[in-house]
Amino acid sequence: MRRCKALGAMILAICLVATSVCITPQTVQAKQITSFKQVKKLAKKQVKGAAVVKVDMDYDNGKLVYEVEMSKGKKEYNLAYRASDSKLISYEWEIHPWSVSRGRGKVMSMGKAKKLAKKQVKNASITSIMRKYSDGIDVYRVKMKTSSKKYELKLHARTGKVLEYEWELVTKANKKYIGEAKAQSIALKKVGKGRVIKIDFDYDDGVPVYEVDIIKGEFEYEVVIHAKTGRILDFEVEHMYD
């Protein structure tokens, strides 16, 4: 009897070891994204009822990211997941321009637009707000920030309706970089004075950069500066009322 019990215990132990060998790797890898099928499932859970239009892979700061385009009714969505831990790192939706009317009544004040934006994003500070004319519609473009995320909203300037909403995780710079003050100085020298409305640290194809937005007259400038060398990598000009 003792021999049978010992044999049974040995068999049980072998089964437990074998089970742990089979299960443990899957448990460790459970949070990683290794296929389009996985990321599609995550995206569909995030935006219920939406259809996946496209899935792609890219690298953000040297890390693999899955990007998902989706559609639901009059909205288009763009989501980005970090492959290493399946974390959602950016989220965006936009109402199709063809479904938005010009609206009636007067254009709301900038103060009212700020209040509407703060209702949409609790506990966020407004870093910039600008009125523009986009696709035949008066809009307010509002940029906001919390300790962990940065946001951008597009509000209909007559109805107050949110036409675009997006957020992404904040990427922090380190001491090896030139710093925001130096980046701002370089950008202003390039534009020739003006008012800085936003400065962000980000990665562009793995390259650390400062993105500086400046308003001068009726134009908005974006200057992209290498965060280590101070070299200007990109320079764009946009008329604010186009």
Short mmCIF file of C-alpha atoms in Angstrom, two decimals:
data_model
loop_
_atom_site.label_atom_id
_atom_site.label_comp_id
_atom_site.label_asym_id
_atom_site.label_seq_id
_atom_site.Cartn_x
_atom_site.Cartn_y
_atom_site.Cartn_z
CA MET A 1 0.00 0.00 0.00
CA ARG A 2 2.81 2.37 0.90
CA ARG A 3 4.51 1.57 -2.41
CA CYS A 4 1.27 2.44 -4.28
CA LYS A 5 0.91 5.69 -2.38
CA ALA A 6 4.51 6.62 -3.10
CA LEU A 7 4.06 5.80 -6.76
CA GLY A 8 0.89 7.88 -6.88
CA ALA A 9 2.63 10.82 -5.23
CA MET A 10 5.50 10.57 -7.75
CA ILE A 11 3.09 10.56 -10.69
CA LEU A 12 1.24 13.56 -9.27
CA ALA A 13 4.50 15.46 -8.83
CA ILE A 14 5.55 14.71 -12.42
CA CYS A 15 2.17 15.93 -13.69
CA LEU A 16 2.45 19.16 -11.70
CA VAL A 17 5.94 19.82 -13.03
CA ALA A 18 4.85 19.10 -16.60
CA THR A 19 1.81 21.34 -16.18
CA SER A 20 3.93 24.20 -14.84
CA VAL A 21 6.33 23.85 -17.76
CA CYS A 22 3.44 24.12 -20.20
CA ILE A 23 1.55 26.91 -18.43
CA THR A 24 4.27 29.23 -17.10
CA PRO A 25 5.63 30.49 -20.46
CA GLN A 26 2.10 31.29 -21.61
CA THR A 27 1.40 33.15 -18.35
CA VAL A 28 4.57 35.21 -18.76
CA GLN A 29 3.78 36.00 -22.38
CA ALA A 30 0.06 36.61 -21.79
CA LYS A 31 0.39 40.42 -21.80
CA GLN A 32 2.60 40.61 -24.86
CA ILE A 33 1.19 41.17 -28.33
CA THR A 34 2.60 38.77 -30.87
CA SER A 35 -0.05 38.81 -33.60
CA PHE A 36 -2.53 41.02 -35.42
CA LYS A 37 -5.30 38.80 -34.07
CA GLN A 38 -4.43 39.73 -30.49
CA VAL A 39 -4.35 43.47 -31.12
CA LYS A 40 -7.61 43.34 -33.07
CA LYS A 41 -9.26 41.71 -30.06
CA LEU A 42 -7.91 44.43 -27.74
CA ALA A 43 -9.07 47.21 -30.06
CA LYS A 44 -12.56 45.76 -30.45
CA LYS A 45 -12.84 45.57 -26.68
CA GLN A 46 -11.75 49.21 -26.40
CA VAL A 47 -14.16 50.48 -29.09
CA LYS A 48 -17.17 48.21 -28.96
CA GLY A 49 -19.06 47.74 -32.21
CA ALA A 50 -16.31 49.24 -34.38
CA ALA A 51 -14.91 47.52 -37.47
CA VAL A 52 -11.15 47.11 -37.86
CA VAL A 53 -10.02 48.76 -41.09
CA LYS A 54 -6.25 48.32 -40.87
CA VAL A 55 -3.57 46.99 -38.52
CA ASP A 56 0.08 47.90 -38.87
CA MET A 57 3.36 47.67 -36.94
CA ASP A 58 5.81 50.48 -36.24
CA TYR A 59 8.55 51.43 -33.81
CA ASP A 60 8.17 54.18 -31.19
CA ASN A 61 11.34 55.06 -29.28
CA GLY A 62 12.82 51.75 -30.36
CA LYS A 63 9.83 49.75 -29.11
CA LEU A 64 7.46 47.77 -31.27
CA VAL A 65 3.98 49.28 -31.50
CA TYR A 66 0.79 47.99 -33.12
CA GLU A 67 -1.39 50.65 -34.75
CA VAL A 68 -5.08 49.97 -35.40
CA GLU A 69 -7.47 51.95 -37.61
CA MET A 70 -11.18 51.46 -36.93
CA SER A 71 -14.52 52.80 -38.11
CA LYS A 72 -17.87 53.11 -36.38
CA GLY A 73 -20.76 55.17 -37.73
CA LYS A 74 -19.53 58.70 -38.45
CA LYS A 75 -16.26 58.23 -36.51
CA GLU A 76 -12.81 56.98 -37.40
CA TYR A 77 -10.52 55.71 -34.65
CA ASN A 78 -6.76 55.28 -34.35
CA LEU A 79 -5.30 53.28 -31.47
CA ALA A 80 -1.70 52.35 -30.69
CA TYR A 81 -0.64 49.49 -28.41
CA ARG A 82 2.83 48.78 -27.08
CA ALA A 83 3.71 45.21 -28.04
CA SER A 84 5.81 44.41 -24.95
CA ASP A 85 2.94 44.80 -22.44
CA SER A 86 -0.17 45.46 -24.61
CA LYS A 87 -0.54 48.91 -23.06
CA LEU A 88 -2.67 51.44 -24.96
CA ILE A 89 -0.30 54.37 -25.52
CA SER A 90 -2.44 56.59 -27.76
CA TYR A 91 -6.13 56.90 -28.60
CA GLU A 92 -7.84 59.10 -31.17
CA TRP A 93 -11.21 59.52 -32.81
CA GLU A 94 -12.50 61.94 -35.43
CA ILE A 95 -15.94 62.64 -36.86
CA HIS A 96 -16.01 62.48 -40.66
CA PRO A 97 -15.86 66.09 -41.98
CA TRP A 98 -18.63 65.40 -44.50
CA SER A 99 -21.08 64.76 -41.66
CA VAL A 100 -20.41 68.07 -39.88
CA SER A 101 -22.46 71.17 -40.77
CA ARG A 102 -21.29 74.77 -40.52
CA GLY A 103 -23.77 75.44 -37.72
CA ARG A 104 -25.82 78.51 -36.88
CA GLY A 105 -25.35 81.35 -34.46
CA LYS A 106 -22.27 83.24 -33.41
CA VAL A 107 -18.84 81.85 -32.81
CA MET A 108 -18.42 81.18 -29.09
CA SER A 109 -15.82 82.99 -27.05
CA MET A 110 -12.43 81.50 -26.31
CA GLY A 111 -13.34 81.44 -22.62
CA LYS A 112 -16.38 79.25 -23.27
CA ALA A 113 -14.30 76.93 -25.47
CA LYS A 114 -11.84 76.51 -22.59
CA LYS A 115 -14.64 75.57 -20.20
CA LEU A 116 -15.99 72.98 -22.64
CA ALA A 117 -12.52 71.49 -23.08
CA LYS A 118 -11.97 71.21 -19.32
CA LYS A 119 -15.28 69.36 -19.00
CA GLN A 120 -14.03 66.82 -21.52
CA VAL A 121 -10.66 66.30 -19.78
CA LYS A 122 -10.83 66.56 -16.00
CA ASN A 123 -7.84 67.91 -14.06
CA ALA A 124 -5.93 68.87 -17.23
CA SER A 125 -4.26 72.21 -17.85
CA ILE A 126 -4.67 73.99 -21.18
CA THR A 127 -1.32 74.53 -22.88
CA SER A 128 -2.70 76.26 -25.99
CA ILE A 129 -5.96 77.21 -27.66
CA MET A 130 -6.39 78.59 -31.14
CA ARG A 131 -9.34 79.43 -33.35
CA LYS A 132 -9.06 78.20 -36.93
CA TYR A 133 -11.10 77.72 -40.08
CA SER A 134 -11.00 74.07 -41.08
CA ASP A 135 -12.99 72.31 -43.85
CA GLY A 136 -15.35 75.30 -44.07
CA ILE A 137 -16.05 75.27 -40.31
CA ASP A 138 -14.95 77.57 -37.48
CA VAL A 139 -13.20 75.45 -34.85
CA TYR A 140 -11.14 75.76 -31.69
CA ARG A 141 -8.06 73.58 -31.47
CA VAL A 142 -7.28 72.99 -27.77
CA LYS A 143 -4.14 71.32 -26.44
CA MET A 144 -4.11 70.09 -22.85
CA LYS A 145 -1.83 68.17 -20.53
CA THR A 146 -1.83 66.14 -17.31
CA SER A 147 1.13 64.56 -15.54
CA SER A 148 0.81 61.39 -17.62
CA LYS A 149 -0.96 62.34 -20.87
CA LYS A 150 -1.22 65.09 -23.45
CA TYR A 151 -4.51 65.79 -25.21
CA GLU A 152 -5.74 67.58 -28.30
CA LEU A 153 -9.37 68.47 -28.92
CA LYS A 154 -11.09 70.06 -31.88
CA LEU A 155 -14.31 71.86 -30.91
CA HIS A 156 -16.98 73.22 -33.24
CA ALA A 157 -16.78 76.97 -32.55
CA ARG A 158 -20.54 77.48 -33.01
CA THR A 159 -22.11 74.36 -31.51
CA GLY A 160 -19.42 73.34 -29.02
CA LYS A 161 -19.48 69.77 -30.33
CA VAL A 162 -16.25 67.78 -30.05
CA LEU A 163 -15.14 66.91 -33.59
CA GLU A 164 -11.79 65.34 -32.71
CA TYR A 165 -10.38 63.88 -29.51
CA GLU A 166 -6.98 62.36 -28.92
CA TRP A 167 -4.53 61.57 -26.17
CA GLU A 168 -1.10 60.01 -25.91
CA LEU A 169 1.19 59.13 -23.03
CA VAL A 170 3.73 61.78 -22.06
CA THR A 171 7.33 60.88 -22.92
CA LYS A 172 9.79 62.46 -20.53
CA ALA A 173 13.15 63.81 -21.58
CA ASN A 174 16.40 63.27 -19.70
CA LYS A 175 19.38 65.44 -18.74
CA LYS A 176 21.36 64.58 -21.88
CA TYR A 177 19.10 66.76 -24.00
CA ILE A 178 19.36 70.48 -24.72
CA GLY A 179 16.20 71.30 -22.72
CA GLU A 180 12.99 73.16 -23.55
CA ALA A 181 14.44 76.65 -23.02
CA LYS A 182 17.23 76.06 -25.56
CA ALA A 183 14.81 74.43 -28.02
CA GLN A 184 12.46 77.41 -27.71
CA SER A 185 15.33 79.83 -28.37
CA ILE A 186 16.37 77.91 -31.51
CA ALA A 187 12.79 77.83 -32.82
CA LEU A 188 12.19 81.56 -32.24
CA LYS A 189 15.45 82.41 -34.00
CA LYS A 190 14.33 80.33 -36.99
CA VAL A 191 10.89 81.96 -37.19
CA GLY A 192 12.03 85.45 -36.26
CA LYS A 193 10.18 86.26 -33.02
CA GLY A 194 6.57 85.19 -32.48
CA ARG A 195 4.69 83.59 -29.55
CA VAL A 196 5.43 80.05 -28.44
CA ILE A 197 2.14 78.26 -27.76
CA LYS A 198 3.44 74.73 -27.22
CA ILE A 199 6.64 72.82 -26.76
CA ASP A 200 6.70 69.01 -26.48
CA PHE A 201 9.34 66.34 -26.18
CA ASP A 202 8.72 63.30 -28.38
CA TYR A 203 10.36 60.64 -30.53
CA ASP A 204 10.27 60.73 -34.34
CA ASP A 205 11.30 57.38 -35.84
CA GLY A 206 13.35 56.72 -32.72
CA VAL A 207 15.01 60.17 -32.75
CA PRO A 208 14.44 62.34 -29.63
CA VAL A 209 13.02 65.71 -30.66
CA TYR A 210 11.44 68.88 -29.34
CA GLU A 211 8.36 70.04 -31.24
CA VAL A 212 7.84 73.78 -30.91
CA ASP A 213 4.66 75.52 -32.12
CA ILE A 214 4.83 79.28 -32.68
CA ILE A 215 2.21 81.82 -33.77
CA LYS A 216 3.30 84.88 -35.70
CA GLY A 217 0.68 87.05 -37.38
CA GLU A 218 -1.81 84.81 -39.17
CA PHE A 219 0.59 81.91 -39.40
CA GLU A 220 1.39 78.94 -37.19
CA TYR A 221 4.89 77.44 -37.35
CA GLU A 222 6.07 74.03 -36.20
CA VAL A 223 9.79 73.58 -35.66
CA VAL A 224 11.14 70.09 -34.94
CA ILE A 225 14.54 70.15 -33.24
CA HIS A 226 16.93 67.29 -32.49
CA ALA A 227 16.88 67.01 -28.68
CA LYS A 228 20.60 66.23 -28.41
CA THR A 229 22.25 68.34 -31.11
CA GLY A 230 19.82 71.26 -31.46
CA ARG A 231 19.69 70.77 -35.22
CA ILE A 232 16.40 71.70 -36.93
CA LEU A 233 14.98 68.55 -38.52
CA ASP A 234 11.68 69.89 -39.84
CA PHE A 235 10.04 73.27 -40.38
CA GLU A 236 6.38 73.75 -41.37
CA VAL A 237 4.19 76.81 -41.88
CA GLU A 238 0.39 76.82 -41.91
CA HIS A 239 -2.04 79.69 -42.41
CA MET A 240 -4.35 79.70 -39.39
CA TYR A 241 -7.52 80.33 -41.40
CA ASP A 242 -7.01 77.96 -44.32
#
